[in-house]
Amino acid sequence: GQNIDQPTEMTATEGAIVQINCTYQTSGFNGLFWYQQHAGEAPTFLSYNVLDGLEEKGRFSSFLSRSKGYSYLLLKELQMKDSASYLCAVGDSNYQLIWGAGTKLIIKP
Amino acid sequence: IAGITQAPTSQILAAGRRMTLRCTQDMRHNAMYWYRQDLGLGLRLIHYSNTAGTTGKGEVPDGYSVSRANTDDFPLTLASAVPSQTSVYFCASSVDSSGANVLTFGAGSRLTVL
């Protein structure tokens, strides 16, 4: 079956760095996405990886290893507004997205 | 408006009643999707439409129907609501249905079936 695994919850301190991991097993692979979702709001797009390696976008970076079925989202210089859930999703062989349950990130002052 | 509009924002519904959740986008996106989001579970695809006039079943289509008469509108209908359909429903769209199809989501519709 198809499966996306990510930690349920993580806690980090304002100004620090946090890495959120995602492992996947899917039928086919057409890219890996990270979305941010604040409580009570809609998910918003953060990053897309289709080739192995690191994609950097400001304070956020995303890494992909297709051979290991693994990705991580790295958040630097954490701010209180980064408190949110982070959703990992993989495009399968039909280009449909398979979603993880999300990682709730709690930022403490 | 710019983006996706969903209505209603929230609704409490008696079991057995019929309900239509509305979704309209103004981005001229070809593909549209309906997801449900439940605590502890990932977003689950209910139905999708790759282009106006076509629809397809997602992971959890039972009890739901959709139509795509034009590019902008993609309503989701619950013919006879049951308590297990209590959830937050998100409509989303993307330019097309292949490759790096980044989704834009509506604000969600919270549905409670009693």
Short mmCIF file of C-alpha atoms in Angstrom, two decimals:
data_model
loop_
_atom_site.label_atom_id
_atom_site.label_comp_id
_atom_site.label_asym_id
_atom_site.label_seq_id
_atom_site.Cartn_x
_atom_site.Cartn_y
_atom_site.Cartn_z
CA GLY A 1 0.00 0.00 0.00
CA GLN A 2 0.90 3.65 -0.11
CA ASN A 3 2.18 5.29 3.04
CA ILE A 4 3.60 8.61 4.18
CA ASP A 5 5.14 8.82 7.65
CA GLN A 6 6.04 11.94 9.57
CA PRO A 7 6.24 12.70 13.31
CA THR A 8 2.98 13.74 14.94
CA GLU A 9 4.39 16.65 16.93
CA MET A 10 7.65 18.50 17.48
CA THR A 11 8.67 21.32 19.80
CA ALA A 12 11.42 23.85 19.15
CA THR A 13 12.64 27.17 20.52
CA GLU A 14 12.31 30.55 18.85
CA GLY A 15 15.47 31.37 16.88
CA ALA A 16 16.56 27.73 16.64
CA ILE A 17 16.60 25.25 13.74
CA VAL A 18 14.23 22.30 13.34
CA GLN A 19 14.16 19.42 10.88
CA ILE A 20 10.89 17.65 10.07
CA ASN A 21 11.33 14.25 8.45
CA CYS A 22 9.07 12.45 6.00
CA THR A 23 9.41 8.91 4.69
CA TYR A 24 7.25 7.52 1.94
CA GLN A 25 6.29 4.36 0.10
CA THR A 26 4.16 5.01 -2.97
CA SER A 27 3.28 3.44 -6.30
CA GLY A 28 5.38 5.66 -8.51
CA PHE A 29 6.89 9.02 -7.71
CA ASN A 30 6.05 12.36 -9.27
CA GLY A 31 7.50 14.82 -6.82
CA LEU A 32 7.31 15.56 -3.11
CA PHE A 33 5.55 18.58 -1.70
CA TRP A 34 5.59 20.37 1.64
CA TYR A 35 2.65 22.47 2.75
CA GLN A 36 2.15 24.63 5.83
CA GLN A 37 -1.20 24.71 7.61
CA HIS A 38 -1.96 27.10 10.47
CA ALA A 39 -4.68 25.98 12.85
CA GLY A 40 -8.13 26.51 11.37
CA GLU A 41 -6.75 27.58 8.01
CA ALA A 42 -6.10 26.06 4.60
CA PRO A 43 -2.79 24.43 3.64
CA THR A 44 -0.41 26.65 1.67
CA PHE A 45 2.40 25.49 -0.59
CA LEU A 46 5.98 25.65 0.71
CA SER A 47 8.23 23.57 -1.53
CA TYR A 48 8.49 20.97 -4.28
CA ASN A 49 11.28 18.44 -4.87
CA VAL A 50 11.44 16.06 -7.83
CA LEU A 51 15.22 15.52 -8.04
CA ASP A 52 17.56 14.45 -5.25
CA GLY A 53 19.17 17.22 -3.26
CA LEU A 54 18.44 20.35 -1.33
CA GLU A 55 16.12 23.17 -2.41
CA GLU A 56 16.56 26.38 -0.43
CA LYS A 57 13.97 29.12 -0.18
CA GLY A 58 14.75 31.75 2.41
CA ARG A 59 14.53 30.33 5.92
CA PHE A 60 13.04 27.09 4.62
CA SER A 61 14.89 24.28 2.83
CA SER A 62 13.66 20.90 1.62
CA PHE A 63 15.75 17.82 0.91
CA LEU A 64 14.90 14.70 -1.10
CA SER A 65 16.50 11.26 -1.45
CA ARG A 66 14.44 9.17 -3.86
CA SER A 67 16.51 6.03 -3.30
CA LYS A 68 15.77 6.18 0.44
CA GLY A 69 12.16 7.36 0.10
CA TYR A 70 13.03 10.23 2.41
CA SER A 71 12.63 13.96 2.64
CA TYR A 72 13.05 16.60 5.29
CA LEU A 73 11.95 20.19 5.74
CA LEU A 74 14.48 22.40 7.52
CA LEU A 75 13.30 25.59 9.17
CA LYS A 76 15.95 28.07 10.32
CA GLU A 77 15.74 31.10 12.62
CA LEU A 78 12.39 29.94 13.93
CA GLN A 79 9.73 32.55 14.56
CA MET A 80 6.55 32.25 16.60
CA LYS A 81 4.53 32.51 13.36
CA ASP A 82 6.12 29.22 12.23
CA SER A 83 3.91 27.40 14.74
CA ALA A 84 1.76 25.33 12.39
CA SER A 85 1.31 21.86 10.98
CA TYR A 86 3.62 20.82 8.15
CA LEU A 87 2.19 18.39 5.63
CA CYS A 88 4.28 16.10 3.42
CA ALA A 89 2.67 14.87 0.19
CA VAL A 90 3.92 12.68 -2.66
CA GLY A 91 2.62 12.58 -6.23
CA ASP A 92 1.95 8.96 -7.21
CA SER A 93 2.04 7.31 -10.63
CA ASN A 94 -1.31 8.95 -11.50
CA TYR A 95 -0.11 12.36 -10.29
CA GLN A 96 -2.55 12.16 -7.38
CA LEU A 97 -1.16 13.42 -4.07
CA ILE A 98 -0.80 11.02 -1.15
CA TRP A 99 -0.69 13.00 2.11
CA GLY A 100 0.96 12.40 5.44
CA ALA A 101 -1.02 13.17 8.61
CA GLY A 102 1.10 16.25 9.25
CA THR A 103 3.60 17.33 11.90
CA LYS A 104 2.40 19.88 14.43
CA LEU A 105 5.29 22.21 15.22
CA ILE A 106 5.14 24.09 18.52
CA ILE A 107 7.51 27.04 18.93
CA LYS A 108 8.36 28.15 22.44
CA PRO A 109 9.84 31.55 23.33
CA ILE B 1 -12.12 37.50 -5.37
CA ALA B 2 -8.77 35.94 -6.04
CA GLY B 3 -8.42 32.24 -5.44
CA ILE B 4 -10.99 29.73 -4.25
CA THR B 5 -14.22 30.48 -2.44
CA GLN B 6 -16.01 27.79 -0.45
CA ALA B 7 -19.48 27.95 1.08
CA PRO B 8 -20.76 27.45 3.66
CA THR B 9 -17.93 28.06 6.12
CA SER B 10 -19.59 25.73 8.60
CA GLN B 11 -22.82 23.78 8.81
CA ILE B 12 -24.59 21.50 11.25
CA LEU B 13 -26.72 18.95 9.46
CA ALA B 14 -29.17 16.25 10.53
CA ALA B 15 -28.36 12.74 9.38
CA GLY B 16 -30.22 11.78 6.23
CA ARG B 17 -30.33 15.31 4.84
CA ARG B 18 -28.91 16.30 1.48
CA MET B 19 -26.12 18.89 1.44
CA THR B 20 -24.13 20.63 -1.28
CA LEU B 21 -20.81 22.29 -0.56
CA ARG B 22 -19.99 24.96 -3.09
CA CYS B 23 -16.58 25.73 -4.56
CA THR B 24 -15.70 28.47 -7.06
CA GLN B 25 -12.27 29.46 -8.40
CA ASP B 26 -11.31 32.46 -10.51
CA MET B 27 -7.81 31.38 -11.54
CA ARG B 28 -8.92 29.47 -14.67
CA HIS B 29 -7.29 26.33 -13.29
CA ASN B 30 -8.07 23.16 -15.20
CA ALA B 31 -7.95 20.71 -12.29
CA MET B 32 -10.06 20.81 -9.14
CA TYR B 33 -10.24 18.54 -6.10
CA TRP B 34 -12.28 17.84 -2.99
CA TYR B 35 -10.49 16.60 0.13
CA ARG B 36 -11.64 15.80 3.63
CA GLN B 37 -9.39 16.34 6.62
CA ASP B 38 -9.91 14.40 9.84
CA LEU B 39 -7.84 14.59 13.02
CA GLY B 40 -4.84 12.28 12.90
CA LEU B 41 -5.28 11.47 9.23
CA GLY B 42 -3.79 12.99 6.12
CA LEU B 43 -5.92 14.81 3.60
CA ARG B 44 -7.98 12.24 1.71
CA LEU B 45 -9.13 12.80 -1.85
CA ILE B 46 -12.87 12.39 -2.38
CA HIS B 47 -13.32 13.33 -6.05
CA TYR B 48 -11.35 15.23 -8.62
CA SER B 49 -11.79 16.81 -12.04
CA ASN B 50 -8.90 17.17 -14.48
CA THR B 51 -10.85 19.48 -16.77
CA ALA B 52 -14.37 20.85 -17.19
CA GLY B 53 -16.82 18.10 -18.12
CA THR B 54 -14.83 15.25 -16.53
CA THR B 55 -14.71 13.88 -12.98
CA GLY B 56 -13.00 10.99 -11.23
CA LYS B 57 -13.17 9.10 -7.97
CA GLY B 58 -10.52 9.55 -5.32
CA GLU B 59 -9.65 7.50 -2.27
CA VAL B 60 -12.95 7.95 -0.36
CA PRO B 61 -15.76 8.67 -2.88
CA ASP B 62 -18.63 6.70 -1.31
CA GLY B 63 -21.56 8.87 -0.26
CA TYR B 64 -20.37 11.85 -2.29
CA SER B 65 -20.95 13.11 -5.83
CA VAL B 66 -19.52 15.98 -7.87
CA SER B 67 -20.13 17.76 -11.14
CA ARG B 68 -17.95 20.05 -13.28
CA ALA B 69 -20.22 21.90 -15.68
CA ASN B 70 -17.71 24.70 -16.23
CA THR B 71 -14.12 25.63 -15.36
CA ASP B 72 -14.92 27.68 -12.28
CA ASP B 73 -17.38 25.62 -10.24
CA PHE B 74 -16.99 22.23 -8.58
CA PRO B 75 -19.80 21.48 -6.09
CA LEU B 76 -19.70 18.47 -3.75
CA THR B 77 -22.99 16.82 -2.81
CA LEU B 78 -23.76 14.51 0.09
CA ALA B 79 -26.96 12.76 -0.99
CA SER B 80 -27.89 11.48 2.48
CA ALA B 81 -25.49 12.65 5.18
CA VAL B 82 -24.21 10.25 7.85
CA PRO B 83 -22.28 11.08 11.06
CA SER B 84 -19.05 9.62 9.63
CA GLN B 85 -19.10 12.45 7.11
CA THR B 86 -18.44 14.94 9.90
CA SER B 87 -15.19 16.53 8.78
CA VAL B 88 -13.51 19.62 7.38
CA TYR B 89 -13.81 19.71 3.60
CA PHE B 90 -11.28 21.50 1.43
CA CYS B 91 -11.69 22.35 -2.21
CA ALA B 92 -8.46 22.85 -4.15
CA SER B 93 -7.36 23.62 -7.68
CA SER B 94 -4.21 23.43 -9.79
CA VAL B 95 -3.19 24.66 -13.22
CA ASP B 96 -3.29 21.09 -14.49
CA SER B 97 -3.18 17.57 -13.13
CA SER B 98 0.37 16.51 -13.94
CA GLY B 99 3.90 17.29 -12.85
CA ALA B 100 4.47 19.97 -10.26
CA ASN B 101 0.76 20.59 -9.80
CA VAL B 102 0.84 22.97 -6.86
CA LEU B 103 -2.54 23.08 -5.17
CA THR B 104 -4.34 26.23 -4.09
CA PHE B 105 -6.85 25.52 -1.32
CA GLY B 106 -10.07 27.16 -0.29
CA ALA B 107 -10.60 28.13 3.35
CA GLY B 108 -12.55 24.95 4.11
CA SER B 109 -16.08 23.99 5.08
CA ARG B 110 -16.59 22.47 8.52
CA LEU B 111 -19.50 20.02 8.42
CA THR B 112 -21.06 18.36 11.46
CA VAL B 113 -23.62 15.60 10.88
CA LEU B 114 -25.75 14.71 13.91
#
